[in-house]
Coordinates of C-alpha atoms and ligand atoms in Angstrom, one line a residue:
M1 CA 28.7 4.7 4.7
S2 CA 26.1 7.1 6.0
D3 CA 24.1 6.0 9.0
F4 CA 21.0 6.0 6.8
L5 CA 22.5 3.6 4.2
A6 CA 23.7 1.2 6.9
H7 CA 20.0 0.6 7.7
C8 CA 19.0 -0.3 4.1
T9 CA 19.9 -3.6 2.5
P10 CA 21.1 -3.2 -1.1
W11 CA 20.7 -5.8 -3.9
P12 CA 23.7 -8.1 -4.1
E13 CA 26.1 -6.7 -6.7
A14 CA 25.8 -9.7 -9.0
L15 CA 22.0 -9.3 -9.2
A16 CA 22.1 -5.6 -9.5
G17 CA 24.6 -5.9 -12.4
D18 CA 22.3 -8.4 -14.1
Y19 CA 19.3 -6.1 -13.8
R20 CA 21.3 -3.2 -15.3
R21 CA 22.7 -5.3 -18.1
K22 CA 19.2 -6.6 -19.0
G23 CA 18.0 -3.0 -19.2
Y24 CA 15.6 -3.2 -16.2
W25 CA 17.4 -0.5 -14.2
R26 CA 18.2 2.3 -16.6
G27 CA 19.7 4.9 -14.3
Q28 CA 16.7 7.3 -14.5
T29 CA 15.4 9.2 -11.5
F30 CA 11.8 10.3 -10.9
S31 CA 12.7 14.0 -11.4
A32 CA 14.4 13.2 -14.7
L33 CA 11.3 11.2 -15.7
L34 CA 9.0 14.1 -14.9
E35 CA 11.2 16.5 -16.8
E36 CA 11.2 14.2 -19.8
R37 CA 7.4 13.9 -19.7
A38 CA 7.0 17.7 -19.3
E39 CA 9.1 18.1 -22.4
Q40 CA 7.2 15.4 -24.4
Y41 CA 3.7 16.0 -23.2
G42 CA 3.8 19.7 -22.0
E43 CA 0.2 20.8 -22.3
R44 CA -1.4 17.4 -22.0
L45 CA -3.5 16.8 -19.0
A46 CA -1.6 15.0 -16.2
L47 CA -3.9 15.4 -13.2
V48 CA -7.5 16.2 -12.4
S49 CA -8.6 16.6 -8.8
G50 CA -11.8 18.6 -8.0
Q51 CA -11.4 21.9 -9.7
T52 CA -7.7 21.4 -10.2
R53 CA -6.5 20.5 -13.7
W54 CA -2.7 20.3 -14.2
S55 CA -0.9 19.7 -17.4
Y56 CA 2.5 17.9 -17.3
R57 CA 4.1 21.3 -17.4
D58 CA 2.0 22.6 -14.5
L59 CA 2.9 19.5 -12.4
A60 CA 6.6 19.9 -13.2
A61 CA 6.5 23.7 -12.4
E62 CA 4.7 23.1 -9.1
A63 CA 7.2 20.3 -8.1
D64 CA 10.0 22.7 -9.0
R65 CA 8.6 25.5 -6.8
L66 CA 8.1 23.1 -3.9
A67 CA 11.6 21.6 -4.3
K68 CA 13.1 25.1 -4.0
G69 CA 10.8 25.8 -1.1
F70 CA 11.8 22.6 0.7
S71 CA 15.5 23.4 0.1
A72 CA 15.0 26.9 1.5
L73 CA 13.7 25.2 4.7
G74 CA 16.9 23.2 4.9
L75 CA 15.5 19.9 3.7
G76 CA 17.9 17.9 1.6
P77 CA 19.3 14.5 0.6
Q78 CA 18.2 11.5 2.7
D79 CA 16.0 13.6 5.0
R80 CA 13.0 11.5 5.9
V81 CA 9.6 13.2 5.4
V82 CA 6.3 11.7 6.5
V83 CA 3.7 12.6 3.8
Q84 CA 0.0 12.1 4.8
L85 CA -2.2 13.7 2.2
P86 CA -5.6 12.7 0.8
N87 CA -6.0 12.0 -2.9
C88 CA -5.2 15.4 -4.4
A89 CA -3.0 16.8 -7.1
E90 CA -0.6 18.4 -4.6
F91 CA 0.4 14.9 -3.4
F92 CA 2.3 14.5 -6.6
A93 CA 3.9 18.0 -6.6
V94 CA 5.1 17.2 -3.1
I95 CA 6.6 13.8 -3.8
F96 CA 8.2 14.9 -7.0
A97 CA 9.7 17.9 -5.2
L98 CA 11.0 15.6 -2.4
F99 CA 12.4 13.2 -5.1
R100 CA 14.2 16.2 -6.7
I101 CA 16.1 17.2 -3.6
G102 CA 16.8 13.6 -2.6
A103 CA 14.6 13.7 0.5
L104 CA 12.7 10.5 1.2
P105 CA 8.9 10.5 1.6
I106 CA 7.3 8.0 3.8
F107 CA 3.8 7.3 2.5
A108 CA 1.4 7.4 5.5
L109 CA -2.3 6.6 5.0
P110 CA -4.9 9.3 5.7
A111 CA -6.4 6.9 8.3
H112 CA -3.2 6.8 10.4
R113 CA -3.3 8.5 13.7
K114 CA -1.0 9.6 16.5
L115 CA 0.6 6.2 17.3
E116 CA 1.4 5.3 13.7
I117 CA 2.6 8.7 12.6
S118 CA 4.8 9.3 15.7
Y119 CA 6.2 5.9 15.3
F120 CA 7.2 6.7 11.7
C121 CA 8.7 10.0 12.7
Q122 CA 10.7 8.5 15.6
H123 CA 11.8 5.4 13.9
A124 CA 12.9 7.1 10.7
E125 CA 14.0 10.3 12.5
A126 CA 11.9 12.3 10.1
V127 CA 12.6 16.0 9.9
A128 CA 9.3 17.0 8.3
Y129 CA 5.6 16.0 8.3
I130 CA 3.4 17.1 5.4
I131 CA -0.4 17.2 5.9
A132 CA -3.6 18.7 4.6
D133 CA -5.3 21.0 7.0
Q134 CA -8.5 19.0 7.2
H135 CA -9.9 16.0 5.4
G136 CA -12.9 13.7 5.9
G137 CA -14.0 15.7 8.9
F138 CA -10.6 15.3 10.7
D139 CA -8.2 18.1 11.5
Y140 CA -4.6 17.0 10.8
R141 CA -3.1 20.0 12.4
N142 CA -4.2 18.8 15.8
L143 CA -2.7 15.4 15.0
A144 CA 0.5 17.2 14.0
S145 CA 0.7 19.1 17.3
E146 CA 0.4 15.8 19.2
V147 CA 3.0 14.1 17.0
K148 CA 5.4 17.0 17.2
A149 CA 5.4 16.9 21.0
V150 CA 6.7 13.3 21.0
S151 CA 9.0 13.4 17.9
P152 CA 12.3 15.2 18.7
S153 CA 13.6 15.0 15.2
L154 CA 10.6 16.7 13.6
Q155 CA 11.5 20.3 12.6
H156 CA 8.8 21.2 10.1
V157 CA 5.1 20.6 9.8
L158 CA 4.0 21.7 6.3
V159 CA 0.3 22.2 5.6
L160 CA -1.7 22.1 2.4
G161 CA -4.5 24.7 3.0
D162 CA -4.8 26.8 6.2
A163 CA -1.5 26.2 8.1
G164 CA -2.7 27.3 11.6
P165 CA 0.5 27.3 13.8
F166 CA 2.6 25.6 11.1
T167 CA 4.1 26.4 7.7
A168 CA 1.9 26.7 4.5
L169 CA 3.0 24.7 1.5
H170 CA 1.7 27.5 -0.7
D171 CA 4.0 30.0 0.8
L172 CA 7.6 28.9 0.8
P173 CA 10.6 30.9 0.0
A174 CA 12.9 29.7 -2.8
G175 CA 16.3 28.2 -2.0
P176 CA 19.0 26.7 -4.3
L177 CA 18.5 23.1 -5.4
P178 CA 21.1 20.5 -4.4
A179 CA 22.6 18.0 -6.9
P180 CA 19.9 15.5 -7.9
P181 CA 20.1 12.0 -6.3
E182 CA 21.3 8.9 -8.1
A183 CA 18.8 6.4 -9.6
S184 CA 20.3 3.7 -7.5
D185 CA 19.5 5.6 -4.3
V186 CA 16.5 5.0 -2.1
A187 CA 13.7 7.3 -3.3
F188 CA 11.0 6.7 -0.7
F189 CA 9.4 4.3 1.8
Q190 CA 6.3 2.3 1.3
L191 CA 4.7 0.8 4.4
S192 CA 4.4 -2.9 5.0
G193 CA 1.0 -4.4 5.7
G194 CA 2.8 -5.9 8.6
S195 CA 2.6 -8.9 10.9
T196 CA 4.8 -7.7 13.7
G197 CA 4.6 -5.4 16.7
T198 CA 5.7 -2.3 14.8
P199 CA 5.0 -1.3 11.2
K200 CA 8.0 -1.8 8.8
L201 CA 9.3 0.7 6.3
I202 CA 10.1 -0.5 2.8
P203 CA 12.9 1.4 1.0
R204 CA 12.4 1.5 -2.8
T205 CA 14.9 2.9 -5.2
H206 CA 14.3 5.1 -8.3
D207 CA 15.7 2.3 -10.5
D208 CA 13.6 -0.5 -9.1
Y209 CA 10.3 1.4 -8.8
I210 CA 10.6 2.9 -12.3
Y211 CA 11.2 -0.5 -13.7
S212 CA 8.0 -1.8 -12.1
L213 CA 6.1 1.2 -13.5
R214 CA 7.4 0.6 -17.0
G215 CA 6.6 -3.1 -16.8
S216 CA 3.1 -2.3 -15.4
A217 CA 2.4 0.4 -18.0
E218 CA 3.3 -2.1 -20.8
I219 CA 1.2 -4.9 -19.3
C220 CA -1.8 -2.6 -18.9
Q221 CA -1.2 -1.1 -22.4
L222 CA -1.2 2.4 -21.1
S223 CA -0.8 5.3 -23.6
P224 CA -1.2 9.1 -23.6
E225 CA -4.9 8.4 -24.2
S226 CA -5.2 6.5 -20.9
V227 CA -7.3 8.1 -18.2
Y228 CA -6.8 6.4 -14.8
L229 CA -9.3 7.0 -11.9
C230 CA -7.6 6.7 -8.5
V231 CA -10.0 6.1 -5.7
L232 CA -7.8 4.0 -3.4
P233 CA -5.3 5.9 -1.1
V234 CA -2.9 7.6 -3.5
G235 CA 0.3 6.5 -1.7
H236 CA -0.6 2.8 -1.5
N237 CA 1.5 0.7 -3.7
F238 CA -1.4 -0.6 -5.8
A239 CA -2.8 2.9 -6.5
L240 CA 0.7 4.4 -7.0
S241 CA 2.5 1.9 -9.2
S242 CA 0.4 -1.1 -10.3
P243 CA 0.3 0.7 -12.8
G244 CA -1.4 3.4 -10.6
S245 CA -0.8 7.1 -11.0
L246 CA 2.9 6.9 -11.5
G247 CA 2.5 4.2 -14.2
V248 CA 0.1 6.5 -16.0
F249 CA 2.5 9.4 -15.8
Y250 CA 5.1 7.0 -17.2
A251 CA 2.9 6.6 -20.2
G252 CA 1.9 10.3 -20.5
G253 CA -1.8 9.7 -19.6
T254 CA -4.2 11.4 -17.2
V255 CA -4.8 10.7 -13.6
V256 CA -8.2 11.6 -12.1
L257 CA -8.2 11.6 -8.3
S258 CA -11.0 11.1 -5.9
S259 CA -11.0 10.4 -2.1
N260 CA -14.6 9.3 -2.4
S261 CA -15.2 5.9 -4.0
S262 CA -19.0 5.9 -3.8
P263 CA -20.8 5.3 -7.1
D264 CA -22.9 8.5 -6.9
H265 CA -19.7 10.5 -6.8
V266 CA -17.5 8.4 -9.1
F267 CA -19.9 7.4 -11.9
P268 CA -20.4 11.0 -13.1
L269 CA -16.6 11.5 -12.9
I270 CA -16.0 8.5 -15.1
A271 CA -18.5 9.8 -17.6
A272 CA -17.2 13.4 -17.6
E273 CA -13.5 12.6 -17.7
R274 CA -13.8 9.5 -20.0
V275 CA -12.0 7.3 -17.5
S276 CA -10.5 4.2 -19.2
I277 CA -9.0 2.3 -16.3
T278 CA -9.5 2.1 -12.5
A279 CA -8.4 0.0 -9.5
L280 CA -10.6 -1.4 -6.8
V281 CA -10.3 -3.5 -3.7
P282 CA -12.8 -6.4 -3.6
P283 CA -15.5 -4.9 -1.3
L284 CA -16.0 -2.0 -3.7
V285 CA -17.0 -4.3 -6.5
P286 CA -20.5 -5.3 -5.4
V287 CA -21.2 -1.7 -4.4
W288 CA -20.3 -0.5 -7.9
L289 CA -22.2 -3.3 -9.6
D290 CA -25.4 -2.8 -7.6
A291 CA -25.3 0.9 -8.2
A292 CA -24.5 0.5 -11.9
A293 CA -27.5 -1.8 -12.3
S294 CA -29.9 0.7 -10.7
L295 CA -28.4 4.0 -11.9
Q296 CA -27.5 2.9 -15.5
P297 CA -24.6 5.4 -15.6
D298 CA -22.6 6.0 -18.8
L299 CA -19.5 3.8 -18.2
S300 CA -18.8 3.4 -21.9
S301 CA -15.3 4.8 -21.6
L302 CA -14.3 2.3 -18.9
K303 CA -12.2 -0.5 -20.5
V304 CA -10.4 -2.1 -17.6
V305 CA -11.2 -2.6 -13.9
Q306 CA -8.4 -3.9 -11.8
V307 CA -9.2 -5.7 -8.6
G308 CA -6.5 -6.6 -6.0
G309 CA -5.2 -6.1 -2.4
A310 CA -7.3 -9.0 -1.0
R311 CA -8.9 -12.2 -2.1
F312 CA -11.5 -11.7 -4.8
N313 CA -14.0 -14.5 -5.3
S314 CA -14.5 -15.9 -8.8
E315 CA -18.3 -15.5 -8.8
M316 CA -18.0 -11.8 -8.2
A317 CA -15.2 -11.7 -10.8
A318 CA -17.6 -13.3 -13.3
R319 CA -20.4 -10.9 -12.4
L320 CA -18.1 -7.9 -12.9
V321 CA -17.2 -9.0 -16.4
R322 CA -20.8 -9.8 -17.3
E323 CA -22.4 -6.7 -15.9
L324 CA -19.8 -4.0 -16.7
G325 CA -18.7 -5.6 -20.0
C326 CA -15.1 -4.5 -19.4
I327 CA -11.8 -6.3 -18.9
L328 CA -11.2 -7.5 -15.4
Q329 CA -7.6 -7.6 -14.4
Q330 CA -6.7 -9.3 -11.1
V331 CA -3.7 -7.8 -9.3
F332 CA -1.8 -9.6 -6.6
G333 CA 1.0 -7.4 -5.3
M334 CA 2.8 -6.2 -2.2
A335 CA 4.5 -3.0 -1.1
E336 CA 7.7 -5.0 -0.7
G337 CA 7.8 -5.5 -4.5
L338 CA 6.4 -8.4 -6.5
V339 CA 3.3 -7.6 -8.5
N340 CA 1.3 -10.2 -10.5
Y341 CA -1.3 -9.4 -13.1
T342 CA -3.7 -11.4 -15.3
R343 CA -3.2 -10.2 -18.8
Y344 CA -5.8 -8.7 -21.1
D345 CA -5.8 -11.6 -23.5
D346 CA -5.8 -14.3 -20.9
S347 CA -8.6 -17.0 -21.0
D348 CA -11.6 -16.5 -18.8
A349 CA -10.3 -19.4 -16.7
L350 CA -7.1 -17.5 -15.8
V351 CA -8.8 -14.2 -15.3
L352 CA -11.5 -15.5 -13.1
H353 CA -9.6 -18.0 -11.1
T354 CA -6.0 -16.9 -10.7
Q355 CA -4.3 -13.8 -9.4
G356 CA -2.0 -13.5 -12.4
R357 CA 1.7 -13.8 -13.1
P358 CA 4.7 -11.6 -12.3
I359 CA 5.7 -8.4 -14.2
S360 CA 9.2 -9.5 -14.9
P361 CA 10.8 -12.6 -16.4
D362 CA 13.3 -12.2 -13.7
D363 CA 10.8 -12.3 -10.8
E364 CA 11.9 -15.6 -9.2
I365 CA 9.1 -17.5 -7.6
R366 CA 9.5 -20.3 -5.1
V367 CA 6.6 -22.2 -3.5
V368 CA 8.0 -24.1 -0.5
D369 CA 7.0 -26.2 2.4
D370 CA 7.6 -25.3 6.1
E371 CA 11.2 -26.4 5.7
D372 CA 11.8 -24.2 2.7
Q373 CA 11.9 -27.2 0.4
P374 CA 10.4 -26.6 -3.1
L375 CA 7.0 -28.2 -3.7
P376 CA 5.8 -29.6 -7.0
I377 CA 3.8 -27.4 -9.3
G378 CA 0.2 -27.2 -8.2
E379 CA 0.8 -27.8 -4.5
V380 CA 0.0 -25.1 -2.0
G381 CA 3.0 -23.6 -0.1
H382 CA 4.7 -20.5 1.1
L383 CA 5.5 -18.0 -1.6
L384 CA 9.1 -16.7 -1.6
T385 CA 10.3 -14.2 -4.2
R386 CA 13.3 -12.3 -5.4
G387 CA 13.6 -10.0 -8.4
P388 CA 14.4 -6.6 -9.9
Y389 CA 11.9 -4.6 -7.8
T390 CA 11.6 -6.7 -4.6
I391 CA 13.5 -5.4 -1.6
H392 CA 16.2 -7.4 0.2
G393 CA 15.5 -5.8 3.6
Y394 CA 13.2 -3.5 5.6
Y395 CA 14.6 -0.2 6.9
R396 CA 16.3 -0.5 10.3
A397 CA 15.0 -3.9 11.1
A398 CA 18.0 -6.3 11.2
E399 CA 16.4 -8.8 13.4
H400 CA 13.1 -8.9 11.5
N401 CA 15.0 -9.1 8.2
A402 CA 16.8 -12.3 9.3
R403 CA 13.3 -13.9 9.5
S404 CA 11.7 -12.2 6.5
F405 CA 14.3 -13.0 4.0
T406 CA 16.2 -16.2 3.1
A407 CA 20.0 -16.4 3.2
D408 CA 19.9 -16.0 -0.6
G409 CA 17.7 -12.9 -0.5
F410 CA 14.2 -14.3 -1.2
Y411 CA 11.4 -12.3 0.5
R412 CA 9.1 -14.5 2.6
T413 CA 5.7 -13.0 1.5
G414 CA 3.7 -14.8 4.2
D415 CA 1.2 -15.8 1.5
L416 CA 0.1 -19.4 0.8
V417 CA -0.1 -19.9 -3.0
R418 CA -0.1 -22.5 -5.7
Q419 CA 1.3 -22.1 -9.1
T420 CA -0.5 -23.3 -12.2
A421 CA 1.1 -25.1 -15.1
E422 CA 1.1 -21.8 -17.0
G423 CA 3.0 -20.1 -14.2
Y424 CA 0.0 -18.2 -12.7
L425 CA -0.4 -17.8 -9.0
V426 CA -3.5 -18.6 -7.0
V427 CA -3.6 -17.1 -3.5
E428 CA -4.9 -19.9 -1.2
G429 CA -4.4 -18.4 2.2
R430 CA -1.9 -16.7 4.5
A431 CA 0.7 -17.9 7.0
K432 CA 1.4 -14.4 8.4
D433 CA -0.3 -13.2 11.5
Q434 CA -2.4 -10.5 9.7
I435 CA -6.0 -9.6 9.1
N436 CA -6.8 -8.5 5.6
R437 CA -9.8 -6.3 6.1
G438 CA -11.0 -5.7 2.6
G439 CA -7.5 -4.8 1.5
E440 CA -6.5 -2.9 4.6
K441 CA -3.9 -4.9 6.5
I442 CA -3.9 -5.2 10.3
S443 CA -1.0 -6.8 12.1
A444 CA -2.5 -8.9 14.9
E445 CA 0.6 -8.5 17.1
E446 CA 0.6 -4.7 16.8
I447 CA -2.9 -4.5 18.3
E448 CA -2.4 -7.3 20.8
H449 CA 0.5 -5.3 22.2
L450 CA -1.6 -2.3 22.7
L451 CA -4.4 -4.2 24.3
L452 CA -2.1 -6.1 26.6
A453 CA -0.9 -2.7 28.0
H454 CA -4.5 -2.1 29.3
Q455 CA -4.6 -2.9 33.0
G456 CA -7.9 -4.9 32.7
V457 CA -6.5 -7.3 30.1
A458 CA -4.6 -10.4 31.2
D459 CA -4.1 -11.9 27.7
V460 CA -5.3 -11.3 24.2
A461 CA -5.2 -13.0 20.7
I462 CA -6.5 -11.4 17.6
V463 CA -7.7 -13.4 14.6
A464 CA -9.6 -12.9 11.3
M465 CA -13.3 -13.7 11.2
P466 CA -15.3 -14.0 8.0
D467 CA -17.3 -11.1 6.8
A468 CA -19.7 -11.0 3.9
F469 CA -18.8 -7.5 2.8
L470 CA -15.1 -7.1 3.7
G471 CA -14.0 -10.7 3.3
E472 CA -12.4 -10.6 6.8
K473 CA -12.8 -8.5 9.9
S474 CA -10.8 -8.6 13.1
C475 CA -11.9 -10.4 16.3
A476 CA -10.0 -10.0 19.6
F477 CA -10.3 -12.8 22.1
V478 CA -9.6 -11.3 25.5
I479 CA -9.0 -12.8 28.9
R480 CA -10.0 -10.2 31.5
R481 CA -8.4 -9.5 34.9
D482 CA -11.6 -7.9 35.9
A483 CA -15.0 -9.3 35.0
S484 CA -16.6 -5.8 34.7
L485 CA -14.4 -4.8 31.8
R486 CA -16.5 -4.1 28.7
A487 CA -15.7 -4.2 25.0
V488 CA -16.6 -0.5 24.5
E489 CA -14.0 0.4 27.1
L490 CA -11.3 -1.4 25.2
N491 CA -12.3 0.2 21.9
A492 CA -12.4 3.7 23.5
Y493 CA -9.0 3.0 25.0
L494 CA -7.5 2.1 21.6
R495 CA -9.2 5.1 20.0
K496 CA -7.7 7.4 22.6
L497 CA -4.2 5.9 22.1
G498 CA -4.6 7.1 18.5
I499 CA -4.6 4.3 15.9
A500 CA -6.2 4.1 12.5
A501 CA -9.9 3.2 12.9
Y502 CA -9.7 0.2 10.7
K503 CA -7.4 -1.5 13.2
I504 CA -9.9 -1.3 16.1
P505 CA -11.2 -4.8 16.6
D506 CA -14.6 -5.3 15.0
R507 CA -15.6 -7.7 17.7
I508 CA -14.3 -8.6 21.2
E509 CA -15.0 -12.0 22.7
F510 CA -14.2 -12.5 26.4
T511 CA -13.0 -15.9 27.3
D512 CA -11.4 -17.7 30.3
A513 CA -8.6 -19.5 28.5
F514 CA -7.1 -19.9 25.0
P515 CA -7.0 -23.2 23.1
K516 CA -3.5 -24.4 22.8
T517 CA -1.4 -26.1 20.1
G518 CA 0.5 -29.4 20.8
V519 CA 3.5 -27.3 21.8
G520 CA 1.5 -25.1 24.2
K521 CA 1.2 -22.0 22.0
V522 CA -2.2 -20.2 21.6
S523 CA -4.0 -21.9 18.7
K524 CA -5.2 -19.1 16.4
K525 CA -6.5 -21.8 14.1
I526 CA -8.9 -23.0 16.7
L527 CA -9.8 -19.4 17.7
R528 CA -10.7 -18.7 14.1
Q529 CA -12.9 -21.8 14.0
M530 CA -14.6 -20.8 17.3
I531 CA -15.6 -17.4 16.0
E532 CA -16.7 -18.7 12.7
Q533 CA -19.0 -21.2 14.5
R534 CA -20.3 -18.5 16.8
L535 CA -21.1 -16.2 13.9
L536 CA -22.9 -19.1 12.1
M537 CA -25.0 -19.7 15.2
L538 CA -25.9 -16.0 15.4
S539 CA -26.8 -15.7 11.8
Ligands
LIG1 C1 -1.1 -4.8 -1.9 O1 0.0 -4.5 -1.1 P1 0.1 -4.6 0.5 O2 1.5 -4.4 0.8 O3 -0.9 -3.7 1.1 O4 -0.4 -6.0 0.9 C2 0.2 -7.2 0.3 C3 -0.5 -8.4 0.7 C4 -0.1 -9.7 0.0 O5 1.1 -10.2 0.6 C5 -1.3 -10.5 0.2 O6 -1.4 -11.1 1.4 C6 -2.4 -9.5 0.0 O7 -1.9 -8.3 0.4 N1 -2.9 -9.4 -1.4 C7 -3.8 -10.3 -1.9 C8 -4.0 -9.8 -3.2 N2 -3.3 -8.7 -3.4 C9 -2.6 -8.5 -2.2 N3 -4.4 -11.4 -1.5 C10 -5.2 -12.1 -2.3 N4 -5.5 -11.7 -3.6 C11 -4.9 -10.5 -4.1 N5 -5.2 -10.1 -5.4 O8 -2.2 -5.2 -1.4 C12 -1.0 -4.6 -3.3 C13 0.2 -3.9 -3.8 C14 0.3 -3.8 -5.2 C15 -0.7 -4.2 -6.0 C16 -1.8 -4.8 -5.5 C17 -2.0 -5.0 -4.2

């Protein structure tokens, strides 16, 4: 077994056999899928991004050119490649090219900075890092120089646009292509929202992911007429596969990409491209609804608005349906696999008050107590799941895997849910030590570790605090060594280390001691109550 495979946990043979027999896993790779679509839909529009308009044939040709280019550079099967691109057509040419040569993209977010990217490069021993020259006022080439200096495995930095000291994506020689990968192989890595000190990488196979695309495309009734607007980060599991851009390609439809989710930019795009479906995180919903009420845009083509990634309150859900007059679909998913959808013909009660039911009849759901004992239907407990597109282990994380998966391979989602009599899930809370900042996930421990390394900090505990706009924001309770330490210094320190801006604590509260639980651990529950009280008093 290769070193690489030893770090990934396959599905047990019995389950894998079952998923194949049932026709979930059909042995098709992403490159075979794209080739098939290019044959079927040749001149139909696959992608729109700014001035770029690519047919299925254009996308396939560009992916083929890049695959040969990557091969010429020496990239090949199982090489890990960190891909950090904004929402642009080239993202898809790059990933389909990597899929073709069996290299494995790691989907970084545009917000990630030096600490995150160098961790991915080091942990996965990535050989290449693919960026845009600049985006959102940030120069990724400077970031790449910093990352390269601390990542010994990194041989290539490939740049969309002006390459500076690196290699331009537009200008690669052509090399011979290797044999294509197998559909049962890992195809890429998603990133875990995380609740531990370091982010976790999620290996997804061609077989399992394409099954989730097919299931999603069916549930969302996608067809070649579908036009999907992608405003969430293109590599995130929601925007990529639920049904996301890849689900739309599966169905032969059109993907319209935009990095800007503001109504002034997006509403004209919806009208011009006749967008039929889009996906939002909850904080965007009131922004769109308020703007729609005042601007009166032409949204007549928009049939479905999906909302997911974080808790969505039912009053806002009702407002969306009422004011936009389209179908609301709630989506509760995770990069590790399981995705739940409300269905288009569900009752209002289900659509407004639940987060849907799984894609597959073979998604196994368990709702259990603290001792892993099953709870009666309707009671709130820990959600465990196993199924044809849910992983059995993170990449290179044996110790963490022992905690995150049961002995029989169920993933511990860290979510607290209840199941309705109809089999729908309602997300009631979270047991994992994470902040869900409007869909962006922050691992408390990751940021606590960084702050603890600051010489002025004696101890720190990070918790979620309520926020009217984002749902949750992060609050760091800090015990100082030195009373002169200021919050701005800690924020500047974190920024200088190089982390995604959304992970910087929204608020820092200095304190002399932490409340403790009965067994002497820091009580985050009491800290959450403390900050909630304080915010109430301030408001
Ligand atoms: C999606 O994926 P991730 O990996 O960024 O985050 C997963 C976590 C879930 O475990 C849950 O805690 C939370 O995000 N979450 C929701 C939710 N959807 C996700 N919490 C409440 N209500 C929802 N509707 O966020 C993701 C992946 C695929 C599709 C949709 C979302």
